[in-house]
Tab-separated table of C-alpha atoms and ligand atoms in Angstrom:
chain	number	residue	atom	x	y	z
A	1	MET	CA	33.666	54.190	298.881
A	2	ILE	CA	33.500	57.950	298.193
A	3	SER	CA	32.398	57.386	294.599
A	4	ASP	CA	29.738	54.866	295.753
A	5	LEU	CA	28.435	57.437	298.228
A	6	LEU	CA	28.340	60.234	295.674
A	7	GLN	CA	26.562	57.947	293.240
A	8	ALA	CA	24.021	56.977	295.914
A	9	ALA	CA	23.369	60.640	296.737
A	10	GLU	CA	22.821	61.352	293.055
A	11	ASN	CA	20.550	58.336	292.477
A	12	PHE	CA	18.532	58.405	295.678
A	13	GLY	CA	18.722	62.003	296.908
A	14	THR	CA	19.573	63.360	300.337
A	15	PRO	CA	19.382	63.122	303.275
A	16	LEU	CA	20.293	59.470	302.919
A	17	TYR	CA	21.659	56.564	304.935
A	18	VAL	CA	23.947	54.159	303.107
A	19	TYR	CA	24.893	50.841	304.739
A	20	ASP	CA	27.811	48.874	303.331
A	21	PHE	CA	26.644	45.307	303.852
A	22	ASP	CA	29.746	43.875	302.163
A	23	ALA	CA	31.843	45.431	304.930
A	24	ILE	CA	29.462	44.185	307.653
A	25	LYS	CA	29.838	40.693	306.204
A	26	ARG	CA	33.628	40.976	306.253
A	27	ARG	CA	33.576	42.081	309.894
A	28	LEU	CA	31.388	39.140	310.888
A	29	ALA	CA	33.651	36.754	308.971
A	30	ALA	CA	36.665	38.156	310.825
A	31	LEU	CA	34.948	37.668	314.186
A	32	ARG	CA	33.985	34.097	313.259
A	33	SER	CA	37.489	33.219	312.228
A	34	LEU	CA	38.964	34.545	315.479
A	35	PHE	CA	36.566	33.459	318.213
A	36	HIS	CA	36.174	29.985	319.715
A	37	PRO	CA	33.175	28.179	318.150
A	38	GLN	CA	31.411	28.146	321.522
A	39	ILE	CA	31.208	31.925	321.408
A	40	ASN	CA	27.922	32.815	319.784
A	41	LEU	CA	27.710	36.098	317.942
A	42	TYR	CA	24.474	37.968	318.563
A	43	TYR	CA	23.471	41.234	316.964
A	44	ALA	CA	21.851	43.880	319.187
A	45	VAL	CA	18.848	45.052	317.159
A	46	LYS	CA	18.672	48.395	318.965
A	47	ALA	CA	21.766	49.520	317.051
A	48	ASN	CA	19.908	49.414	313.739
A	49	SER	CA	16.583	47.637	313.350
A	50	ASN	CA	16.108	48.065	309.600
A	51	LEU	CA	14.178	44.987	308.400
A	52	HIS	CA	16.340	44.294	305.353
A	53	LEU	CA	19.548	44.725	307.287
A	54	LEU	CA	18.268	42.178	309.834
A	55	ALA	CA	17.188	39.772	307.105
A	56	ASN	CA	20.560	40.003	305.368
A	57	MET	CA	22.375	39.367	308.633
A	58	LYS	CA	20.333	36.253	309.396
A	59	PRO	CA	22.730	33.662	307.901
A	60	LEU	CA	25.723	35.376	309.525
A	61	VAL	CA	24.715	35.665	313.203
A	62	ASP	CA	23.714	33.132	315.856
A	63	GLY	CA	20.931	35.220	317.289
A	64	LEU	CA	19.648	38.642	318.197
A	65	ASP	CA	19.479	40.710	321.347
A	66	VAL	CA	16.013	42.317	321.376
A	67	SER	CA	14.608	44.779	323.860
A	68	SER	CA	10.958	45.389	323.037
A	69	GLY	CA	7.882	43.781	321.566
A	70	GLY	CA	8.501	45.827	318.427
A	71	GLU	CA	12.013	44.459	318.048
A	72	ILE	CA	10.692	40.903	318.565
A	73	ARG	CA	8.071	41.400	315.846
A	74	GLN	CA	10.636	42.988	313.525
A	75	ALA	CA	13.015	40.049	314.071
A	76	LEU	CA	10.243	37.530	313.315
A	77	LEU	CA	9.323	39.475	310.187
A	78	ALA	CA	12.978	39.368	309.105
A	79	GLY	CA	12.915	35.565	309.275
A	80	TYR	CA	14.331	34.846	312.727
A	81	ARG	CA	12.662	32.397	315.090
A	82	GLY	CA	11.886	33.078	318.738
A	83	THR	CA	14.601	30.556	319.601
A	84	ASP	CA	17.119	32.967	318.028
A	85	LEU	CA	16.174	35.787	320.402
A	86	SER	CA	17.504	36.959	323.721
A	87	PHE	CA	15.110	39.454	325.309
A	88	ALA	CA	16.517	42.002	327.780
A	89	GLY	CA	15.226	45.265	329.176
A	90	PRO	CA	14.500	46.754	332.597
A	91	GLY	CA	10.791	47.372	331.897
A	92	LYS	CA	9.209	44.508	329.987
A	93	THR	CA	5.426	44.637	329.854
A	94	ALA	CA	3.202	41.598	330.432
A	95	GLY	CA	2.253	41.714	326.733
A	96	GLU	CA	5.898	41.704	325.610
A	97	ILE	CA	6.697	38.782	327.913
A	98	VAL	CA	3.730	36.787	326.577
A	99	LEU	CA	4.879	37.523	322.998
A	100	ALA	CA	8.360	36.236	323.869
A	101	LEU	CA	6.963	33.104	325.537
A	102	GLN	CA	4.556	32.329	322.703
A	103	ASN	CA	7.487	32.418	320.310
A	104	ASP	CA	9.720	30.193	322.489
A	105	CYS	CA	12.231	32.962	323.097
A	106	ALA	CA	15.705	31.506	323.708
A	107	SER	CA	16.217	33.569	326.871
A	108	LEU	CA	14.502	36.324	328.806
A	109	SER	CA	16.859	38.320	331.003
A	110	VAL	CA	15.473	38.760	334.515
A	111	GLU	CA	16.371	42.274	335.614
A	112	SER	CA	14.512	42.815	338.922
A	113	ASN	CA	12.079	41.237	341.398
A	114	ASP	CA	9.094	42.789	339.654
A	115	ASP	CA	10.371	41.635	336.269
A	116	LEU	CA	10.634	38.061	337.602
A	117	THR	CA	7.152	38.224	339.156
A	118	ARG	CA	5.715	39.409	335.839
A	119	ILE	CA	7.495	36.609	333.928
A	120	ILE	CA	6.199	33.965	336.370
A	121	ARG	CA	2.681	35.364	336.133
A	122	ALA	CA	2.809	35.322	332.313
A	123	CYS	CA	4.041	31.696	332.363
A	124	ARG	CA	1.111	30.659	334.587
A	125	THR	CA	-1.409	32.567	332.484
A	126	ILE	CA	-0.432	30.976	329.188
A	127	GLY	CA	0.831	27.669	330.594
A	128	LYS	CA	4.355	27.919	329.190
A	129	LYS	CA	7.807	27.670	330.731
A	130	ALA	CA	10.194	30.608	330.311
A	131	ASN	CA	13.870	30.189	329.456
A	132	ILE	CA	15.583	32.737	331.664
A	133	SER	CA	19.000	34.243	332.333
A	134	LEU	CA	19.643	36.297	335.432
A	135	ARG	CA	21.009	39.680	334.400
A	136	ILE	CA	23.509	40.812	336.992
A	137	ASN	CA	24.608	44.335	337.808
A	138	PRO	CA	28.159	43.505	338.920
A	139	GLN	CA	29.904	45.075	341.897
A	140	THR	CA	33.052	45.831	339.956
A	141	GLN	CA	32.946	48.629	337.431
A	142	VAL	CA	34.901	48.736	334.185
A	143	LYS	CA	36.218	52.295	334.215
A	144	GLU	CA	37.185	52.169	330.555
A	145	PHE	CA	33.567	51.770	329.376
A	146	ALA	CA	32.587	55.171	327.975
A	147	VAL	CA	28.949	54.239	328.573
A	148	LYS	CA	28.500	52.524	331.957
A	149	MET	CA	25.377	50.471	332.634
A	150	GLY	CA	26.563	48.478	335.639
A	151	GLY	CA	28.970	48.536	338.564
A	152	MET	CA	26.940	51.231	340.314
A	153	ALA	CA	23.297	51.839	341.248
A	154	SER	CA	21.553	50.859	338.025
A	155	PRO	CA	18.117	50.010	336.613
A	156	PHE	CA	19.756	47.270	334.537
A	157	GLY	CA	20.016	43.811	336.081
A	158	VAL	CA	19.881	42.506	339.637
A	159	ASP	CA	22.596	43.758	341.986
A	160	GLU	CA	25.246	41.074	342.443
A	161	GLU	CA	24.649	41.219	346.218
A	162	ASP	CA	21.008	40.164	345.676
A	163	ALA	CA	21.691	37.387	343.157
A	164	ALA	CA	21.613	34.542	345.730
A	165	GLU	CA	18.154	35.565	346.905
A	166	MET	CA	16.884	35.770	343.323
A	167	ILE	CA	18.227	32.285	342.613
A	168	ASP	CA	16.154	31.009	345.573
A	169	VAL	CA	13.001	32.566	344.106
A	170	ILE	CA	13.833	31.074	340.693
A	171	ARG	CA	14.274	27.639	342.309
A	172	GLU	CA	10.931	27.968	344.107
A	173	ASN	CA	9.272	28.532	340.733
A	174	GLU	CA	11.000	25.816	338.741
A	175	GLU	CA	7.702	24.543	337.372
A	176	CYS	CA	7.526	27.640	335.127
A	177	LEU	CA	11.161	28.739	334.839
A	178	ASN	CA	13.959	27.071	332.945
A	179	PHE	CA	17.105	28.683	334.361
A	180	LEU	CA	19.892	28.828	331.768
A	181	GLY	CA	22.528	31.116	333.205
A	182	PHE	CA	23.652	34.710	333.366
A	183	HIS	CA	23.656	37.911	331.370
A	184	ILE	CA	26.022	40.713	332.306
A	185	TYR	CA	25.989	43.753	330.060
A	186	ALA	CA	27.752	46.377	332.136
A	187	GLY	CA	28.607	49.010	329.563
A	188	THR	CA	30.017	49.733	326.151
A	189	GLN	CA	32.039	51.874	323.762
A	190	CYS	CA	35.356	50.566	325.052
A	191	LEU	CA	38.469	50.753	322.878
A	192	ASN	CA	40.849	49.851	325.665
A	193	MET	CA	42.190	46.304	325.939
A	194	VAL	CA	42.487	46.491	329.717
A	195	GLY	CA	38.813	47.422	330.019
A	196	LEU	CA	37.607	44.881	327.463
A	197	THR	CA	39.469	41.995	329.058
A	198	GLN	CA	38.561	43.106	332.586
A	199	ASN	CA	34.903	42.885	331.558
A	200	ILE	CA	35.370	39.256	330.469
A	201	ASP	CA	37.168	38.433	333.722
A	202	ASN	CA	34.511	40.219	335.787
A	203	VAL	CA	31.705	38.308	334.115
A	204	LEU	CA	33.354	34.920	334.558
A	205	GLN	CA	34.393	35.587	338.150
A	206	THR	CA	30.927	36.850	339.081
A	207	VAL	CA	29.230	33.848	337.490
A	208	GLU	CA	31.667	31.413	339.091
A	209	LYS	CA	31.151	32.971	342.533
A	210	ILE	CA	27.354	32.764	342.326
A	211	CYS	CA	27.400	29.246	340.861
A	212	ARG	CA	29.668	27.931	343.602
A	213	GLN	CA	27.757	29.715	346.344
A	214	LYS	CA	24.408	28.348	345.145
A	215	ASP	CA	25.643	25.012	343.777
A	216	LEU	CA	24.344	25.986	340.369
A	217	ALA	CA	25.192	25.142	336.771
A	218	SER	CA	25.179	27.895	334.152
A	219	THR	CA	24.934	26.651	330.578
A	220	ARG	CA	24.562	30.122	329.050
A	221	ILE	CA	26.748	33.141	329.757
A	222	ASN	CA	26.113	36.378	327.916
A	223	PHE	CA	29.117	38.706	328.216
A	224	GLY	CA	27.417	41.710	326.676
A	225	GLY	CA	30.451	42.910	324.796
A	226	GLY	CA	31.207	46.554	325.094
A	227	LEU	CA	33.322	46.625	321.928
A	228	GLY	CA	33.774	50.231	320.897
A	229	ILE	CA	34.383	51.837	317.549
A	230	PRO	CA	36.688	54.788	316.835
A	231	TYR	CA	34.202	57.627	316.382
A	232	PHE	CA	36.687	60.462	316.699
A	233	LYS	CA	39.995	61.240	314.994
A	234	SER	CA	41.692	61.001	318.414
A	235	ASP	CA	40.409	57.424	318.961
A	236	THR	CA	42.616	54.373	318.433
A	237	ASP	CA	40.974	51.066	317.609
A	238	PHE	CA	41.634	48.016	319.772
A	239	ASP	CA	43.299	44.854	318.535
A	240	LEU	CA	40.539	42.327	317.855
A	241	LYS	CA	43.043	39.461	317.538
A	242	GLU	CA	44.487	40.127	320.969
A	243	PHE	CA	40.999	40.418	322.489
A	244	SER	CA	39.795	37.180	320.874
A	245	ARG	CA	42.895	35.322	322.115
A	246	PHE	CA	42.111	36.472	325.645
A	247	VAL	CA	38.423	35.525	325.419
A	248	ASN	CA	39.121	32.112	323.876
A	249	GLN	CA	41.560	31.228	326.626
A	250	ALA	CA	39.281	32.553	329.377
A	251	VAL	CA	36.261	30.517	328.255
A	252	VAL	CA	38.232	27.294	327.884
A	253	GLN	CA	39.703	27.749	331.360
A	254	PHE	CA	36.268	28.556	332.801
A	255	GLU	CA	34.740	25.405	331.359
A	256	SER	CA	37.514	23.259	332.677
A	257	ARG	CA	37.345	24.835	336.192
A	258	MET	CA	33.575	24.415	336.309
A	259	SER	CA	33.574	21.043	334.473
A	260	GLN	CA	30.715	22.069	332.246
A	261	SER	CA	30.008	23.107	328.716
A	262	VAL	CA	28.662	26.629	328.234
A	263	ASP	CA	27.126	28.610	325.368
A	264	PHE	CA	28.883	31.952	325.531
A	265	ILE	CA	27.415	35.008	323.849
A	266	LEU	CA	28.827	38.286	322.661
A	267	GLU	CA	25.979	40.655	321.812
A	268	LEU	CA	27.307	43.378	319.594
A	269	GLY	CA	25.556	46.363	318.151
A	270	ARG	CA	27.768	49.239	317.127
A	271	TYR	CA	30.815	47.042	316.416
A	272	LEU	CA	28.911	45.159	313.691
A	273	VAL	CA	27.207	48.036	311.923
A	274	GLY	CA	28.442	51.398	313.221
A	275	PRO	CA	31.478	52.005	310.980
A	276	PHE	CA	29.652	50.719	307.904
A	277	GLY	CA	26.835	53.233	307.912
A	278	TYR	CA	27.158	56.633	306.228
A	279	TYR	CA	24.791	59.561	306.614
A	280	LEU	CA	24.743	61.799	303.572
A	281	SER	CA	23.361	65.290	303.668
A	282	GLN	CA	23.488	68.218	301.283
A	283	VAL	CA	24.553	71.786	301.990
A	284	LEU	CA	21.415	73.937	301.801
A	285	VAL	CA	22.682	77.243	303.127
A	286	LEU	CA	26.055	78.857	303.850
A	287	LYS	CA	26.043	81.796	306.161
A	288	GLU	CA	28.415	83.915	308.176
A	289	SER	CA	27.466	85.199	311.588
A	290	ARG	CA	29.790	87.275	313.754
A	291	GLY	CA	32.933	85.767	312.326
A	292	ARG	CA	31.781	82.136	312.192
A	293	LYS	CA	30.801	80.248	309.090
A	294	PHE	CA	27.696	78.067	309.356
A	295	VAL	CA	27.014	75.186	306.998
A	296	ILE	CA	23.313	74.368	307.152
A	297	LEU	CA	22.377	70.904	305.921
A	298	ASP	CA	19.171	69.338	304.641
A	299	GLY	CA	19.531	66.711	307.404
A	300	GLY	CA	20.231	66.982	311.106
A	301	MET	CA	19.887	65.533	314.578
A	302	HIS	CA	16.282	64.432	313.953
A	303	GLN	CA	17.743	61.793	311.623
A	304	ASN	CA	21.186	61.224	313.156
A	305	LEU	CA	21.235	62.156	316.810
A	306	PRO	CA	24.653	60.962	318.054
A	307	PRO	CA	26.911	63.426	316.168
A	308	SER	CA	25.009	66.260	317.847
A	309	GLY	CA	26.255	65.012	321.224
A	310	ASN	CA	22.723	64.431	322.479
A	311	PHE	CA	22.999	60.634	322.751
A	312	GLY	CA	24.656	60.429	326.132
A	313	GLN	CA	28.237	61.032	325.025
A	314	VAL	CA	30.478	61.916	327.951
A	315	ILE	CA	32.386	64.465	325.914
A	316	SER	CA	30.920	65.913	322.774
A	317	LYS	CA	33.510	65.806	319.991
A	318	ASN	CA	33.252	66.207	316.249
A	319	TYR	CA	32.461	63.058	314.300
A	320	ASP	CA	34.474	62.371	311.170
A	321	ILE	CA	32.668	64.513	308.577
A	322	GLN	CA	33.895	65.073	305.038
A	323	ASN	CA	32.837	67.084	302.053
A	324	ILE	CA	32.837	64.252	299.526
A	325	SER	CA	31.938	66.602	296.681
A	326	LYS	CA	35.292	68.374	297.216
A	327	PRO	CA	37.717	65.842	298.687
A	328	ALA	CA	40.745	67.741	297.413
A	329	ALA	CA	39.561	71.296	298.192
A	330	VAL	CA	41.393	73.619	300.555
A	331	LYS	CA	40.150	73.015	304.087
A	332	GLU	CA	38.016	75.533	305.865
A	333	LYS	CA	36.954	75.735	309.510
A	334	VAL	CA	33.153	75.743	309.799
A	335	ASP	CA	30.263	74.976	312.130
A	336	ILE	CA	27.920	72.346	310.739
A	337	VAL	CA	24.295	72.477	311.797
A	338	GLY	CA	21.141	70.674	310.753
A	339	CYS	CA	17.999	72.243	309.361
A	340	LEU	CA	16.041	72.162	312.641
A	341	CYS	CA	15.018	75.289	314.441
A	342	THR	CA	16.706	74.321	317.702
A	343	THR	CA	20.117	74.960	319.232
A	344	LEU	CA	20.442	71.191	319.812
A	345	ASP	CA	20.914	70.618	316.095
A	346	ARG	CA	24.660	71.181	315.936
A	347	LEU	CA	26.541	68.432	314.158
A	348	ALA	CA	30.096	69.776	314.405
A	349	ASN	CA	31.881	72.766	315.886
A	350	ARG	CA	34.835	74.458	314.170
A	351	ILE	CA	35.518	71.401	312.044
A	352	GLU	CA	37.885	71.459	309.056
A	353	ILE	CA	36.298	70.232	305.828
A	354	GLY	CA	36.911	70.845	302.133
A	355	SER	CA	35.629	74.387	301.478
A	356	PRO	CA	31.859	73.836	301.121
A	357	GLU	CA	29.459	75.231	298.541
A	358	VAL	CA	25.674	75.003	298.385
A	359	GLY	CA	24.756	71.590	296.924
A	360	ASP	CA	27.867	69.793	298.174
A	361	ILE	CA	27.356	66.401	299.781
A	362	LEU	CA	28.760	65.912	303.279
A	363	VAL	CA	29.169	62.471	304.813
A	364	ILE	CA	29.004	61.767	308.523
A	365	LYS	CA	30.860	58.533	309.126
A	366	ASN	CA	30.186	55.937	311.847
A	367	SER	CA	26.442	56.410	311.437
A	368	GLY	CA	25.398	52.768	311.024
A	369	ALA	CA	24.509	52.248	314.684
A	370	TYR	CA	22.126	54.388	316.725
A	371	GLY	CA	21.679	56.644	313.700
A	372	LEU	CA	18.090	56.628	312.504
A	373	THR	CA	17.075	54.112	315.205
A	374	ALA	CA	18.009	56.468	318.047
A	375	SER	CA	16.814	59.713	316.487
A	376	PRO	CA	13.735	61.837	317.273
A	377	ILE	CA	12.254	61.533	313.769
A	378	PHE	CA	9.041	63.425	314.583
A	379	PHE	CA	10.838	66.470	315.967
A	380	LEU	CA	9.896	69.339	313.630
A	381	GLY	CA	8.124	67.081	311.198
A	382	HIS	CA	10.616	66.608	308.365
A	383	GLU	CA	10.503	63.540	306.137
A	384	THR	CA	12.534	60.538	307.273
A	385	PRO	CA	15.627	59.791	305.163
A	386	ARG	CA	15.783	56.971	302.650
A	387	GLU	CA	18.007	54.037	303.517
A	388	VAL	CA	20.144	52.195	300.998
A	389	LEU	CA	22.042	48.929	301.316
A	390	ILE	CA	25.118	48.194	299.255
A	391	LYS	CA	25.361	44.441	298.808
A	392	ASP	CA	27.622	42.688	296.317
A	393	ARG	CA	28.563	46.248	295.269
A	394	LYS	CA	24.983	47.003	294.205
A	395	ALA	CA	22.987	49.749	295.935
A	396	LYS	CA	19.297	49.182	296.682
A	397	VAL	CA	16.730	51.214	298.613
A	398	ILE	CA	15.761	49.220	301.710
A	399	ARG	CA	13.431	51.771	303.268
A	400	GLU	CA	11.673	54.656	301.630
A	401	SER	CA	11.447	58.145	303.014
A	402	LYS	CA	8.216	58.818	304.885
A	403	ASP	CA	6.358	61.992	305.583
A	404	ILE	CA	5.064	62.726	309.079
A	405	THR	CA	1.491	62.525	307.736
A	406	GLN	CA	2.055	58.852	306.875
A	407	PHE	CA	2.360	58.045	310.570
A	408	ASN	CA	-1.122	59.358	311.421
B	501	PLP	C1	21.639	44.702	326.763
B	501	PLP	C2	22.385	45.321	325.633
B	501	PLP	N1	23.000	44.523	324.744
B	501	PLP	C3	23.687	45.019	323.695
B	501	PLP	C4	23.790	46.373	323.491
B	501	PLP	C5	24.566	46.860	322.301
B	501	PLP	O1	25.622	47.669	322.649
B	501	PLP	P1	26.678	48.163	321.564
B	501	PLP	O2	25.913	48.716	320.431
B	501	PLP	O3	27.489	49.166	322.253
B	501	PLP	O4	27.472	46.947	321.148
B	501	PLP	C6	23.188	47.255	324.393
B	501	PLP	C7	23.294	48.697	324.225
B	501	PLP	O5	22.843	49.513	324.994
B	501	PLP	C8	22.453	46.712	325.505
B	501	PLP	O6	21.832	47.511	326.379
């Protein structure tokens, strides 16, 4: 891969994102071969919404998790149908709901009373029924999720304690709502088997409890996922085979207990694309200041926010960064910063990399998810980086660099 990355930097310049689609394809094939056929694999567009990436993934996934009108439009442009989309988000506007309904969205996640009221109103206005899932904020928390979105007070989903009441409102509005089931996305970035399997158990137990209490059938259960990726050298990956065995058994047992057939969904973002995206940046300046050596790059947190620790990480640690121009050079301890005039733009502290020189290309690994998509691209007005996709071992530009003036 290092030679492909160096070649891409030479051909397309830096800063640059390179996505290895061949590896993404292999990961999806591995998931397919391991999981029960009733487990649908959805891709969470928020992780990386590049149009060509989405279009290339189309034959390999069962659907997409989208969370805005923009993501819906991008998905449609990439060749997906509304029936491939699951729309979640705590603050959907009336316009976004209408867009989802007009395109026969497979499922809208209901996340609050107001959200439900707005969905019902949109259905009445345009005379269409909405396919809905009730998103639940469960009572039990998965402690092993590095990013927690449920199991406490949360803007995401309806508190489990209030689910019965919401079901009553849904039943009262059956003429415009087609209730499918439940969505529980309670957190993510979990590498721990206990946490991952507890999440599956929590979801199924919560759904079973509500279904029995309300004499309800759920034909769609979205587990979220929470599958983490090893960002840091100290991280150990989880065993996908062991996890899939657990999930397969749990879903079969659930269906037999509830005597019904269910479409299960895993909606994965970072696990599908994170490890297969590389951010390449060139050393612009080397400078010493009071005993520390600073490597100043032509990229930075405006293009790749997470390595700077400003994307909600609990503990900020150094990402895996390498000097691919000097893989065999003696290692040196340096601070790596971006080119922005802000203290936030620190990409690594006291990291050991091959002794850098001006012009060397550094790679930040694990940049495929929440890289460009989650970055403040307008901050300080630099050009956006080019993006390149490697498919069938051939590299192709899939989005050009843009100057801030092109967004006016
Ligand atoms: C509802 C929902 N689904 C899926 C995802 C994707 O999560 P990840 O990229 O960790 O797999 C997120 C991330 O925040 C989310 O909020």
